[in-house]
Structure formats: C-alpha cells, structure tokens
Coordinates of C-alpha atoms in Angstrom, one line a residue:
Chain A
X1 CA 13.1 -41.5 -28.6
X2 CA 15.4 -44.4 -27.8
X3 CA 16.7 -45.6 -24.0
X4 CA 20.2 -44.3 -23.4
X5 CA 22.7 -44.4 -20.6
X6 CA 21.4 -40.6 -19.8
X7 CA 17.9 -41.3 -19.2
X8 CA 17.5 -43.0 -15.7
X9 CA 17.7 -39.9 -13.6
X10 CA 16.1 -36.3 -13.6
X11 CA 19.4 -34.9 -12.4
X12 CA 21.3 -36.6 -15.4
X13 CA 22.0 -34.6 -18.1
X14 CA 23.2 -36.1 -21.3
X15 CA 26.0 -34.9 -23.5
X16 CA 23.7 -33.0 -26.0
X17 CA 22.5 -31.3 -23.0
X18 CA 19.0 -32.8 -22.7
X19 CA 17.2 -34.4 -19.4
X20 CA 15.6 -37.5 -20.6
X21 CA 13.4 -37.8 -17.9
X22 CA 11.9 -34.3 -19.0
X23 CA 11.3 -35.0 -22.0
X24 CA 9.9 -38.6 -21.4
X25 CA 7.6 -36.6 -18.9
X26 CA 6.4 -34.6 -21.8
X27 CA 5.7 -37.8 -23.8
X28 CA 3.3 -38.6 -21.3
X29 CA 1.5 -35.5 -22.0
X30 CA 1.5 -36.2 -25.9
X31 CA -0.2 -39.5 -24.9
X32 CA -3.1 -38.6 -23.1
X33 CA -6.4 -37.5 -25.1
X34 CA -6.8 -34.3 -26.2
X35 CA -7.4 -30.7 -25.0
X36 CA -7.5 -27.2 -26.5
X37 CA -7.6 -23.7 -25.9
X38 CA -8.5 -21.1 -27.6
X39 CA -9.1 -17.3 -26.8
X40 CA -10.3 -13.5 -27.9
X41 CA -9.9 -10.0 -25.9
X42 CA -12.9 -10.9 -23.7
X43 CA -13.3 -14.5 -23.3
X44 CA -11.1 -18.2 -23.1
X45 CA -12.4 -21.2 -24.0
X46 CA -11.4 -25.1 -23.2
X47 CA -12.2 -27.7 -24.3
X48 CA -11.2 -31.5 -24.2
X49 CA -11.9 -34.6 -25.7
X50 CA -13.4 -37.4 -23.2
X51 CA -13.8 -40.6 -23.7
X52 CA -14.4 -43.0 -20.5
X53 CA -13.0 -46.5 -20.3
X54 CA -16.3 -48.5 -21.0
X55 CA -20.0 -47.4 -21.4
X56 CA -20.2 -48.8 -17.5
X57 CA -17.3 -46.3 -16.3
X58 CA -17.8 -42.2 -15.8
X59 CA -15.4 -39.6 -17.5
X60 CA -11.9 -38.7 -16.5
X61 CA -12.7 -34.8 -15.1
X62 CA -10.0 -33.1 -17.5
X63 CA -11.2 -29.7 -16.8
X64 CA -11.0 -27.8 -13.2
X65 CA -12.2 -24.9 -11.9
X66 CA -9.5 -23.0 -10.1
X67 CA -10.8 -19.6 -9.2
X68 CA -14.4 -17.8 -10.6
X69 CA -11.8 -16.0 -13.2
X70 CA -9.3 -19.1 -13.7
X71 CA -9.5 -22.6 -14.7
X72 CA -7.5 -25.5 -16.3
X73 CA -7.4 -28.6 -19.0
X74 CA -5.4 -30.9 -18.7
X75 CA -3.9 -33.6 -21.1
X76 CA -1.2 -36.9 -19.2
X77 CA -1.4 -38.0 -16.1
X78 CA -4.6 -36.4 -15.1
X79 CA -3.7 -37.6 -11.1
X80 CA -0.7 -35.2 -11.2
X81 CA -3.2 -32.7 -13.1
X82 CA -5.7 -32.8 -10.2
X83 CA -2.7 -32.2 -7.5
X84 CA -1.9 -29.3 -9.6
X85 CA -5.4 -28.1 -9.2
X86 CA -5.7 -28.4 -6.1
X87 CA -2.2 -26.3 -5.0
X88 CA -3.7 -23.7 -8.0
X89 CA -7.1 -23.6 -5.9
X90 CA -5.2 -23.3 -3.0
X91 CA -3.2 -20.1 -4.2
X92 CA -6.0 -18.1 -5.8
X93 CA -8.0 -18.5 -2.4
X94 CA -4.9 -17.6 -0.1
X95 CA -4.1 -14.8 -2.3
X96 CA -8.1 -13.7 -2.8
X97 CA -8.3 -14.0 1.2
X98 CA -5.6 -11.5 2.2
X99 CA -5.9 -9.1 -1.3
X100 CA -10.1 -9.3 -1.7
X101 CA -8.5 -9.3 -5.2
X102 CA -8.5 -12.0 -7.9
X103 CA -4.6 -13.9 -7.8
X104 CA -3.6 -12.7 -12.2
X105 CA -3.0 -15.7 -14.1
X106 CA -0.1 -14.7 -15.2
X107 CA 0.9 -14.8 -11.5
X108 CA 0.2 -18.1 -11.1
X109 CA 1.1 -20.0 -14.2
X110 CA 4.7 -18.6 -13.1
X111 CA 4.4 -20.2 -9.3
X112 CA 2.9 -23.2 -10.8
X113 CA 6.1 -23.4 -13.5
X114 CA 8.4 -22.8 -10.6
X115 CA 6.8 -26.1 -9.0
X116 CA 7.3 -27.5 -11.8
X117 CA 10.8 -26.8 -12.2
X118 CA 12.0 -28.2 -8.4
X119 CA 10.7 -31.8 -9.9
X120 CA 13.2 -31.1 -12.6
X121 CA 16.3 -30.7 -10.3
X122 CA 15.6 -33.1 -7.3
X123 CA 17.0 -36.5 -7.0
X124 CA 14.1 -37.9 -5.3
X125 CA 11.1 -36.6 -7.5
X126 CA 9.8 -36.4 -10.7
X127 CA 8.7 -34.5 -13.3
X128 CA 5.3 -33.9 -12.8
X129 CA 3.4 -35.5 -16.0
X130 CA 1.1 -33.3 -17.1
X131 CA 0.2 -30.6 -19.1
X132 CA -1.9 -27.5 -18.0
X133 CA -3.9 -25.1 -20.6
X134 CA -4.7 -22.3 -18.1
X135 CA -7.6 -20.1 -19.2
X136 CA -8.1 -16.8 -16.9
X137 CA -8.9 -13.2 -16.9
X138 CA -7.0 -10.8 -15.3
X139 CA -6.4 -6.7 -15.9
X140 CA -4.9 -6.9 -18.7
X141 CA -7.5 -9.1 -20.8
X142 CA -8.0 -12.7 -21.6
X143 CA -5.0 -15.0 -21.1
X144 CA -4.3 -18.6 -22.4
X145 CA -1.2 -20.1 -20.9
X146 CA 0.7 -23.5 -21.7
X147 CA 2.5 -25.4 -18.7
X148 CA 4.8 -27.8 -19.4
X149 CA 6.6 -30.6 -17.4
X150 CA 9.8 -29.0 -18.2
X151 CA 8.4 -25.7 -16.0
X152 CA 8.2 -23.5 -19.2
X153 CA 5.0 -21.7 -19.8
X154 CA 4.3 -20.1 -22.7
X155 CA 0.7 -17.8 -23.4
X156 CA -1.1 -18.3 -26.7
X157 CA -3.8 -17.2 -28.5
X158 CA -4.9 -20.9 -29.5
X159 CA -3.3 -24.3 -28.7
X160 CA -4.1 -28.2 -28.3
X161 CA -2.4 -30.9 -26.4
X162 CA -2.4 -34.2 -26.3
X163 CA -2.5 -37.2 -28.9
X164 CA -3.7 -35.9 -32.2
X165 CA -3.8 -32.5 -31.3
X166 CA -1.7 -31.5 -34.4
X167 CA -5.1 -31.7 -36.7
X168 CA -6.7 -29.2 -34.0
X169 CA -3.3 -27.1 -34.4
X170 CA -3.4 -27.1 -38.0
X171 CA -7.3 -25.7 -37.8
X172 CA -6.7 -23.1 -34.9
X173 CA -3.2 -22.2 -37.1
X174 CA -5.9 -21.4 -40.5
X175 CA -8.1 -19.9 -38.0
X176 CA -6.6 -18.0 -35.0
X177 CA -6.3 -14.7 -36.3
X178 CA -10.2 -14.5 -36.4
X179 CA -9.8 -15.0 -33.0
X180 CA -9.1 -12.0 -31.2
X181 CA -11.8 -10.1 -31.8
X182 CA -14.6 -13.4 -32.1
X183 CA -17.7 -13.3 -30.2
X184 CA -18.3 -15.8 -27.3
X185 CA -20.3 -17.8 -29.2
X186 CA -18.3 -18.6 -32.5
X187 CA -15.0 -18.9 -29.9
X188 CA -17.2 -22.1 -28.3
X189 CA -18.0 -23.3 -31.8
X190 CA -14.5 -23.0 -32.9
X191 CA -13.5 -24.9 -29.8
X192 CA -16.1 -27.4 -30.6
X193 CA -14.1 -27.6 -34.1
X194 CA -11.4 -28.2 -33.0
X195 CA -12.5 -31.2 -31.0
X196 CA -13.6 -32.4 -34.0
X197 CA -10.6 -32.2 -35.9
X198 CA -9.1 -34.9 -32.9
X199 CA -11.3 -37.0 -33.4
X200 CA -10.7 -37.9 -37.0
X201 CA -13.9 -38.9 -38.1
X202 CA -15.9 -40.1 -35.1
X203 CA -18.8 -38.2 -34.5
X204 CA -18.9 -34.9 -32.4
X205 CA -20.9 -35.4 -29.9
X206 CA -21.2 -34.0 -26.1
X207 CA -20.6 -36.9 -24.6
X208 CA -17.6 -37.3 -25.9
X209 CA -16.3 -33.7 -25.2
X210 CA -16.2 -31.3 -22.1
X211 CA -16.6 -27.3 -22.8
X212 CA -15.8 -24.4 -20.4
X213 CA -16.0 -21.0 -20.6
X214 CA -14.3 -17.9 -19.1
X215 CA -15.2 -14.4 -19.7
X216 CA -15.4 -10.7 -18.9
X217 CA -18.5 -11.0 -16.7
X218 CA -18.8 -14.7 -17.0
X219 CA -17.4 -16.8 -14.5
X220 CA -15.5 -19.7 -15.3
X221 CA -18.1 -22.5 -15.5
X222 CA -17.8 -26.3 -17.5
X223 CA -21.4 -25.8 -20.0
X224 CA -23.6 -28.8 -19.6
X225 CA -24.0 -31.2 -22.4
X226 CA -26.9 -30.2 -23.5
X227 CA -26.0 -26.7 -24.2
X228 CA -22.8 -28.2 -25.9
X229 CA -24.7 -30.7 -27.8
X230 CA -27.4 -27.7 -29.1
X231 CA -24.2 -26.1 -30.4
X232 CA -23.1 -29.0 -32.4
X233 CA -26.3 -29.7 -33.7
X234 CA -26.3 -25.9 -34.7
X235 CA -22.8 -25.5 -36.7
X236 CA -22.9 -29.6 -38.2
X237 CA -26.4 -28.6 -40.1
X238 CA -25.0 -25.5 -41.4
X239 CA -21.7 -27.7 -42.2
X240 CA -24.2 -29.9 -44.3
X241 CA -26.3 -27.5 -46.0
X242 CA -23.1 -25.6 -46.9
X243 CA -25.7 -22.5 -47.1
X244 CA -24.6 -19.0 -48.0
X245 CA -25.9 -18.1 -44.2
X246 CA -26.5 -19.6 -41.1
X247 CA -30.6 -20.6 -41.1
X248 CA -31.5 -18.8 -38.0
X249 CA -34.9 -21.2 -38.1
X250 CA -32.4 -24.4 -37.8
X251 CA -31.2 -22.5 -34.4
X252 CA -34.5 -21.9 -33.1
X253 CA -35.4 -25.6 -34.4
X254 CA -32.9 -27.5 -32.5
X255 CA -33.7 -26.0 -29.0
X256 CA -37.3 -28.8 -29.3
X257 CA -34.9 -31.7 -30.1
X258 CA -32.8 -33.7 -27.4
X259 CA -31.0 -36.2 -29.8
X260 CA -27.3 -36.5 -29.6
X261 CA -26.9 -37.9 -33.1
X262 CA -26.4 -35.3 -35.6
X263 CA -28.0 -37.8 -38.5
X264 CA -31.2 -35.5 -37.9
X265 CA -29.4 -33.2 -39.3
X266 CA -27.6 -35.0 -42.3
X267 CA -31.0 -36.3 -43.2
X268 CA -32.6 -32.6 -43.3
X269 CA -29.8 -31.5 -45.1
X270 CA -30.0 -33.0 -48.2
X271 CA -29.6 -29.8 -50.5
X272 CA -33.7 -29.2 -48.9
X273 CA -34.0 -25.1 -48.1
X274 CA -34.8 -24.1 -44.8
X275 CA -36.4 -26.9 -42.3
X276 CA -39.9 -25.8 -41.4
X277 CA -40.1 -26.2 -38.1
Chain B
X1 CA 20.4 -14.7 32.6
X2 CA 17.1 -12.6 33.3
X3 CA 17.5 -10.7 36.7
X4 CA 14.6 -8.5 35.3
X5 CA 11.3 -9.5 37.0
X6 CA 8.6 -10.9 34.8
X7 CA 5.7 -8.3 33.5
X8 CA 3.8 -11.3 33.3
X9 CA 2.3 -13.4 36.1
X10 CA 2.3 -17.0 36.8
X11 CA -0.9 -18.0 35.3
X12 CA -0.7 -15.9 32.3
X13 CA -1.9 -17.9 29.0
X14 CA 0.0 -15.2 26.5
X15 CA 2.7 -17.5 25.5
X16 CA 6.8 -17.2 26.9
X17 CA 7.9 -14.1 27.2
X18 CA 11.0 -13.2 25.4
X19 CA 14.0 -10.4 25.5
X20 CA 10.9 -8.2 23.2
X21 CA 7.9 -7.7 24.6
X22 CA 4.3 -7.2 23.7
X23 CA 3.1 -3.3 22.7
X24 CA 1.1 -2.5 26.2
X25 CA 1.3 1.5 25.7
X26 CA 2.6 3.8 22.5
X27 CA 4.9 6.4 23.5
X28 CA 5.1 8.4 20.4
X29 CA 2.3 9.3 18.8
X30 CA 0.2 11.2 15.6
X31 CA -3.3 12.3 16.2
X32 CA -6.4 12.3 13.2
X33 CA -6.0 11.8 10.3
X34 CA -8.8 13.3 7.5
X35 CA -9.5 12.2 4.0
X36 CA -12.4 12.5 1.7
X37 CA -12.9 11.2 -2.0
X38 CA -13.1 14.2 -4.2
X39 CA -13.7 14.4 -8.3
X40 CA -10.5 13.2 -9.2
X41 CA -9.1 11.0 -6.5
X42 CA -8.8 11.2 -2.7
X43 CA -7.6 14.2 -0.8
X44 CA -5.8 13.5 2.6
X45 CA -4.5 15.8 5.9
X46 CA -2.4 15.1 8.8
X47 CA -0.8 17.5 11.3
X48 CA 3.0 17.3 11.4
X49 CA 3.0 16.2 15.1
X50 CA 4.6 13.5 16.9
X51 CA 3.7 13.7 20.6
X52 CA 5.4 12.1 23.3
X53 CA 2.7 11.7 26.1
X54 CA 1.4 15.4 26.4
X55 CA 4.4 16.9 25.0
X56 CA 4.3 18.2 21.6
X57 CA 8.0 17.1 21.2
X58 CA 8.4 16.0 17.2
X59 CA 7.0 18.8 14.5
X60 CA 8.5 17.4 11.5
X61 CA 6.8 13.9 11.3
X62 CA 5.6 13.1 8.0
X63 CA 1.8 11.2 8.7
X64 CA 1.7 10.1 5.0
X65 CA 3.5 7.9 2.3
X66 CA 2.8 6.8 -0.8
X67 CA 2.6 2.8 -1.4
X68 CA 3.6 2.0 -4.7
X69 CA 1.6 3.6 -7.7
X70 CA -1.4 4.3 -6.8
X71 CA -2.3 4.3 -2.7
X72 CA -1.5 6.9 0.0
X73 CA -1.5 6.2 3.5
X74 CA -2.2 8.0 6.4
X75 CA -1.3 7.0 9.9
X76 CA -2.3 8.0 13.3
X77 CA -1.0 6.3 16.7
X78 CA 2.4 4.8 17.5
X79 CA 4.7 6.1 14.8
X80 CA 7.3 3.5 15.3
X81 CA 4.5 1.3 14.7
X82 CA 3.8 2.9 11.4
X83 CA 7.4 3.0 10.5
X84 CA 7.3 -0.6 10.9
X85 CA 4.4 -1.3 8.2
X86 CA 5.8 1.2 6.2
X87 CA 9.1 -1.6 5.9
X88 CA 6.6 -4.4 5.5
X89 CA 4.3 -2.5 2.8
X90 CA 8.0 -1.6 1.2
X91 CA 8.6 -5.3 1.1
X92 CA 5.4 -6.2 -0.4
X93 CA 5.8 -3.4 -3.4
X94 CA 9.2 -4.5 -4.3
X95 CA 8.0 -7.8 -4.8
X96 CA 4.9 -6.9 -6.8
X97 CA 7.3 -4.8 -9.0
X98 CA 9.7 -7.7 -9.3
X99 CA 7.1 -9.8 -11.3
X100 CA 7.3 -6.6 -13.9
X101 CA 3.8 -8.3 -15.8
X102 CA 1.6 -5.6 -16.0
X103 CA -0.1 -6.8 -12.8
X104 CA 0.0 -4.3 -9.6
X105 CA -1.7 -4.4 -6.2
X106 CA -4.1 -1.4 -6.3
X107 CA -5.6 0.6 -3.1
X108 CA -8.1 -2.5 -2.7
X109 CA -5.3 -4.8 -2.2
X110 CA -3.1 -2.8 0.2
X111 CA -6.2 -1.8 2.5
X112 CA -6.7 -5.4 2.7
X113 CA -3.2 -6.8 3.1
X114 CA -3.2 -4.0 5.8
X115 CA -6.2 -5.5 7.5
X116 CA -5.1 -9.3 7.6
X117 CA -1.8 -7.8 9.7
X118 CA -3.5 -5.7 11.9
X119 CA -6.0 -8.2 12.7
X120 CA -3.0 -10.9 13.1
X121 CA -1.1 -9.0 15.4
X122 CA -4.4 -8.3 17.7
X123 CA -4.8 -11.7 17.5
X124 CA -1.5 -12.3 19.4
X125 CA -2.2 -9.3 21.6
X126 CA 1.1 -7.4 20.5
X127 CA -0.8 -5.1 17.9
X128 CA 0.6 -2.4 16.2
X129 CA -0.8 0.5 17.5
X130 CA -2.4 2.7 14.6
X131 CA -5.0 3.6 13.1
X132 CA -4.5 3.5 9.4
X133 CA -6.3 5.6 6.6
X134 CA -5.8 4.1 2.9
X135 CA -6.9 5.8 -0.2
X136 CA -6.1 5.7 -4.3
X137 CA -7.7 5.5 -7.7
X138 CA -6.9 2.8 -9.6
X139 CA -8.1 2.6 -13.5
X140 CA -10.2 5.4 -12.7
X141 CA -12.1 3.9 -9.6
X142 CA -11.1 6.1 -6.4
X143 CA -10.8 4.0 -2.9
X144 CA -10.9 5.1 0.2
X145 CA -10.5 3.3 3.4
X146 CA -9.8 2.6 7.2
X147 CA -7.9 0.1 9.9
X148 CA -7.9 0.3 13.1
X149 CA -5.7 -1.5 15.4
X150 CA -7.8 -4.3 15.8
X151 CA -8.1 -5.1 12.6
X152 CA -11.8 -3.1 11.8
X153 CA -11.8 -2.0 8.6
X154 CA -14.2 -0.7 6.2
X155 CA -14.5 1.9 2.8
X156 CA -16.7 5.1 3.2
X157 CA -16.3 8.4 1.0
X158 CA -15.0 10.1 3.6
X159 CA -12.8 8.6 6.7
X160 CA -10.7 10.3 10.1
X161 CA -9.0 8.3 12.6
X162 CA -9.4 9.4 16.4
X163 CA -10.6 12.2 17.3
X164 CA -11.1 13.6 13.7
X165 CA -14.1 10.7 14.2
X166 CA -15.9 12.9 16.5
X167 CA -14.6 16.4 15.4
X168 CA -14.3 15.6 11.3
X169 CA -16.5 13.3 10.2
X170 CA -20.4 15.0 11.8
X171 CA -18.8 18.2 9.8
X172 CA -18.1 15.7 6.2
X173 CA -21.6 14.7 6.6
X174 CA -23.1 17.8 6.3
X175 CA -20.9 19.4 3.3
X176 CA -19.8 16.0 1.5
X177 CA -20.5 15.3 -2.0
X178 CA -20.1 13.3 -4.9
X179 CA -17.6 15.3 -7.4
X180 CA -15.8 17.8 -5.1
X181 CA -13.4 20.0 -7.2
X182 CA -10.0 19.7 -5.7
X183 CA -10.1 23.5 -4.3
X184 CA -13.5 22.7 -2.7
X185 CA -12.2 19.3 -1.3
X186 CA -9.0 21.3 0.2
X187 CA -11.6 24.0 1.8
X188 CA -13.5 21.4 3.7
X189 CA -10.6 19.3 4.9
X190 CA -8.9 22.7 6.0
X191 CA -12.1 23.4 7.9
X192 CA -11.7 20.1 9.2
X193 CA -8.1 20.4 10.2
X194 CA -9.3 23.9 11.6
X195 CA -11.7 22.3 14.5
X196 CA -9.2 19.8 15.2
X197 CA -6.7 22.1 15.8
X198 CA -8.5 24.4 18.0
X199 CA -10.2 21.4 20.2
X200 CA -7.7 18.4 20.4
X201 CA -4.6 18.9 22.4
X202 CA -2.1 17.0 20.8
X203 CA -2.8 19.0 16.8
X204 CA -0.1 21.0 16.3
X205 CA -1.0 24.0 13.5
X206 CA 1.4 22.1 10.8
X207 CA -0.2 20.2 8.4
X208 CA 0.2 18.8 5.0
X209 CA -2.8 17.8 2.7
X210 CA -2.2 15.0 0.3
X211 CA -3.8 14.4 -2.9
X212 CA -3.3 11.1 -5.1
X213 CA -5.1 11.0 -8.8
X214 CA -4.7 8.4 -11.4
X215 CA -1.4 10.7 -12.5
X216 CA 0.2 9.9 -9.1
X217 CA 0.8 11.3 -5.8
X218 CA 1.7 15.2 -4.7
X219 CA 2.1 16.5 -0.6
X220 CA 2.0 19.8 0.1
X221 CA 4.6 21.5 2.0
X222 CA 4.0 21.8 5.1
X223 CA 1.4 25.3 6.0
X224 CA 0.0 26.5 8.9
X225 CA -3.8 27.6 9.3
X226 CA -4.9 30.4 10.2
X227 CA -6.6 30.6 13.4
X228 CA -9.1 33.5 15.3
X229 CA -8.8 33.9 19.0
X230 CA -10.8 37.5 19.3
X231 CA -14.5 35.1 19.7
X232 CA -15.7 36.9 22.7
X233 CA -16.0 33.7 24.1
X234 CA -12.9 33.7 24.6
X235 CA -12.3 37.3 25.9
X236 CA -13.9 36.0 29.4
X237 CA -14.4 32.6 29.2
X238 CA -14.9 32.0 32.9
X239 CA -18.0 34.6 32.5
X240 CA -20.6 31.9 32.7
X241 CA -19.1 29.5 34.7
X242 CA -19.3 30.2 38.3
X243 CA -16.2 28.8 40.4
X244 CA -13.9 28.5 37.1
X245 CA -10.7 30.1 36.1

C-alpha cells in the first residue's frame, strides 16, 4: 500500500471505494506477533506467540479473560486490545448481573463490531488497531469469532493473526476438519502447532507462547507454563521418534523433568525405542 | 402553574415532585396466584378478577401472559402495574428476537430482569405494585419462580402470591411431588383455587389454569369450580358462637 490523496482521514473515501485509514488500521494488526484460534463442538482454544522486549522486560498480556465462558487474543495495538477488554468485561458482567445468565458470544462480538464501526465513520477518532480472536461458549456450542478494525466479524472454525500467521493458516487449512470433533487435549497440541509453524524455526517453548482454554465445563483460564511446556515436550518427542504410536511411557516420563529445552528429547530420540524411565 | 397542594411536606428527602406521582395505594387489583412444577413443565392458576377496593368490579382480566417462547407470567396486585411490565417485557422480547442468532432469554433470564426492576423501582419508592409469579422450561429444565414488589425473589417447586401463601402453599406441601402428571397437577391447583375461593374475598369463581411445556404455552378457557355450601357448618353457623349473627 502506497500514500495517496485518499488516505488522511477516516471519513475519506477514495474513488475505488476504499477507507485507507481502515485498511492501514488493519496493517497494524498484520504487524503485531501472532495469535491463533482454533476450536471443536466442546471446547476453543488460543493461543499467541510472546516474545518480551529484552530478557530484563515481562510479556505483553495478549490474552484476556472476559467472562468464565468468554475470553480474547489479541494481535496490533495491544493498548487498544486491553480497552476492548475491558468494555467486553464490562458487558458480560452488566448483562450476567441483571440476566444471572452468561452474555452469548455471538452477542457480544456484534456490540463490540458495532464499536468498532463508530471509529470508522467519526471525524475525530480512529479505527481502533487491533484484532480480537474471541473464544466463548454459549447454547449453541463452541464459538470462535474474528473482529476486525473495519467492524466486520466473522466466526471460524480455526484462524491466526498477526505477522506470519499465513504458515499457522496453511497448517490449521491441512488440519481443521479434524477439528470439530478433537478431544481437548489434541485441540491444545494443535494450537501449540500452530505456534510453531510462526515461529519458523525457533524453538517452541512456553516461554515464548501463552495458551488458554475454554470448554463445556471448563472455565476459561490461560494454562501455566509448565503445563504448556509438558505438552510440548510431549508431541516434539513423538515428532522425533516419528513412532507408529504415541509412547505413553514418554508422557508419564516427562511429568519428572522441568527443562524447557526440548534437546532432551532430540537426544533420546535418536531412532532408540521406548525411554526407560 | 400548580394550584394543587403538595402531597409532600417540606422536609421530605423523596426528590421534586412532578405532574406524576409516586404509587402510594393500587386501586385495581388481582388476588393469588398458584403454580407448581409438574412432569412436563409448570402448571399456573389465576381467578379472572379485577377488584376495585371491595368491589368485585372486572371479571374478565386475564392474570397471565406468555413472554416470548418459553415463560408464563402470573400477576397479582395493581393490574395497571402489570400492564405496564407487560410493555416493558414486550420491549425486551422484541429485541432479543431482533438479534435472530439462536440465542433467547429463557425463564431464568426474565425472572431476573423482572427482579432488577422491581427492586429499582422500590428503590425510588414508586414501586410497581405486584407480585409476580414466573415459570417455563427451557431445554428441558423447568423454572419456576417469584417477585414481590420489593424486589424478593426466589425459585421453589411450587409458588402463590398473597393470600394463596397462606391458603395454597401449607396445602402444596403436603401433596407436592416430583413428576406430577398434568391431570394430577390440575387436581391439586383446582383444590387450591377451591380454598381460595371459598376463604378470600376478593376470588371470584372464574379461573383459568395455564400450562407451558417445552412445546409452548396453552390457557384454558375460562371455568368455574364447583363449590358445596350444604357443610352443616354452614346450615347454623352462629350455633357455637354466642352473641354472633
């Protein structure tokens, strides 16, 4: 995209019938690191790559809570991404407050469009710079939804946002129609995949990634990085070993080891059978 | 110009009075209303009165409406009152329709909504003046509940507004139980209706029983029940009681 005479205001629209300042607002999005989203009839899954500043620095939060049965990843400006939050938090308690009853995603992904929409047609705002994956249950199953700048929302079965989420695309796209009926578990590792595919060949490991979870009976809730970090261990060995079957004894191994470097595992794997732990 | 005195006096702290004013008394009103959760759903009765003070004046007042697809409610107090929630629960429907996703506020939802404006207007002392009986079955769970016009509410198996709370419920306590066929459910809230009509004043022997299911919502027409006058209690009630008439 090049700088034109259309692209200084929101409330400009060019010949072609485009709003620069839209689109430039979903630039933003494209820039900032990853996130994806995957789900199955039961359960939603996020997850996000994040990498802080400098060893010295903590993380950029990219994922929020917004209700026990909602919550969101974000990928741009994450400031504008926690305002959002916060007016999302702010609806699902109002609504849970006067209803006893849990606000449906659906619901709010459209009232959280429709704010996006007013920065599209005011003078004296802006398009808000962020992109929302929002991951919730309601009724009618388990819901991923897409919110854009522009204030369209779309609902997927698997998506990624961000810069170099194309690779995670291209595995959910090989992938996504094992996804509907997946068990928790394989949804988080395909998640965890995913992540992977982003990163484009720097090691997996949970420091560098944030994983929630939402599910019929499980609250939304980010895992800690030791749960996320057993997983990897888990699926890279199996990677390596490139066994018929998944070594359950490999499982039950990794739960003694802390070590966030999967060499461990490339060591072990070395075309040796099962480790004897 | 206002060349009506002021109902309120100097040092009152309830806010500026206005051309409306604040519900002090209700002037038309519905007595109990009876409901019970029965096998497949919730089973409601109301008399068909609408008194005016001790005047039996209105005999055609319907006591109960559906709420969008799957809630009843039952209403016993001012009837303008209810009349005016009915247009704010009417409101609230529409919109939940208008998002047409799949989505719809169940019993749970309109028992509560019901609650946060009955407690809201006894907050501002101008309640409305009702006392509200909510039931439904959503996905195959049945609700059942109560608001009063302060804003009490709660869920039981079986509820009654007024005096059906001292007439109905002792009798729904003894013969209540899980899985009630609909004929047996009918039976005890006619026996119910039966009491109230020969004990509280303002029953009238016009009533309509309710029943909502996961299918939907039917009312009866409206049927009268029977009644017995021969107890010999009755022949000479003044036997007993020396100085009575």
């Amino acid at each position: 995209m090049f700088r034109n005479q259309y692209d200084t205001d929101v409330t400009t629209w060019s010949p072609a019938g485009r709003l620069f300042q839209v689109e430039y607002a979903m630039e933003a999005v494209k820039q900032g690191s990853a996130a994806i989203g995957l789900r199955s009839k039961t359960h939603v899954v996020l997850g996000c790559v994040n990498k802080a500043n400098s060893e010295l620095s903590s993380h950029q939060k990219k994922i929020f809570k917004v209700d026990d049965h909602i919550g969101v990843a974000i990928a741009g400006l994450t400031a504008d991404g926690r305002v959002l939050s916060r007016y999302m938090r702010n609806e699902c308690i109002n609504y849970s407050f006067t209803y006893e009853s849990p606000l449906p995603v659906g619901r709010l992904v459209v009232q959280l469009a429709d704010k996006a929409q007013v920065c599209t047609q005011r003078s004296w705002k802006r398009p808000y710079g962020v992109g929302l994956l929002v991951a919730g249950l309601d009724e009618s199953g388990a819901h991923l939804y897409y919110n854009c700048p522009s204030g369209n929302y779309f609902e997927y079965q698997a998506f990624a946002i961000g810069s170099r989420s194309q690779a995670a695309k291209t595995y959910l796209e090989r992938r996504f129609e094992s996804f509907r009926d997946a068990s928790r578990d394989d949804l988080v590792k395909d998640a965890l995949m995913a992540i992977r595919e982003t990163l484009q060949g720097e090691t997996l490991k949970s420091s560098v990634c944030t994983v929630a979870v939402v599910g019929v009976g499980e609250p939304f809730h980010i895992l800690d990085q030791g749960t996320v970090q057993q997983m990897i261990d888990a699926f890279e060995i199996v990677a390596e070993q490139e066994g018929p079957a998944a070594e359950p004894d490999t499982d039950a191994g990794q739960e003694a080891s802390a070590e966030p470097e999967p060499e461990q595992g490339a060591a072990a794997g070395e075309g040796v059978a099962p480790m004897d732990i | 110009m206002n060349f009506t005195a002021s109902k309120q006096p100097e040092n009152c702290l309830l806010g500026p009075e206005s051309d409306s004013q604040r519900t002090l008394s209700p002037y038309v009103t519905g007595t109990s209303v009876v409901a019970l959760k029965y096998k497949d759903g919730i089973l409601m009765a109301a008399d068909m009165g609408g008194s005016y003070g001790s005047t039996l004046r209105y005999k055609s007042v319907e006591r109960m409406k559906p709420i969008g697809k799957h809630s009843l409610l039952g209403a016993s107090g001012e009837i303008s009152d209810f009349q005016e929630i009915l247009k704010y629960l009417d409101e609230l429907i529409l919109y939940d329709n208008m998002w047409d996703d799949g989505n719809s506020l169940g019993p749970k939802e309109v028992h509560n909504y019901l609650t946060r404006v009955m407690y809201n207007r006894r907050n501002k002392f101008n309640p409305l003046w009702n006392s509200l009986v909510l039931g439904g079955v959503k996905k195959g769970e049945k609700y059942l509940g109560t608001v009063s016009m302060i804003g009490v509410n709660f869920e039981d198996n079986h509820v009654a507004t007024g005096f059906g709370n001292h007439l109905a419920r002792p009798i729904l306590r003894q013969e209540w139980h899980e899985n009630l066929s609909f004929e047996d459910g009918v039976k005890l809230l006619e026996k119910c209706m039966r009491v109230l009509l020969y004990r509280d004043r303002s029953a009238i022997n016009k009533l309509q029983i309710a029943k909502i299911t996961e299918e939907g919502m039917t009312i009866s027409q409206p049927y009268s029940l029977k009644t017995y006058w021969e107890f010999s209690a009755f022949e000479n009630p003044t036997q007993g009681a020396v100085g009575s008439w």
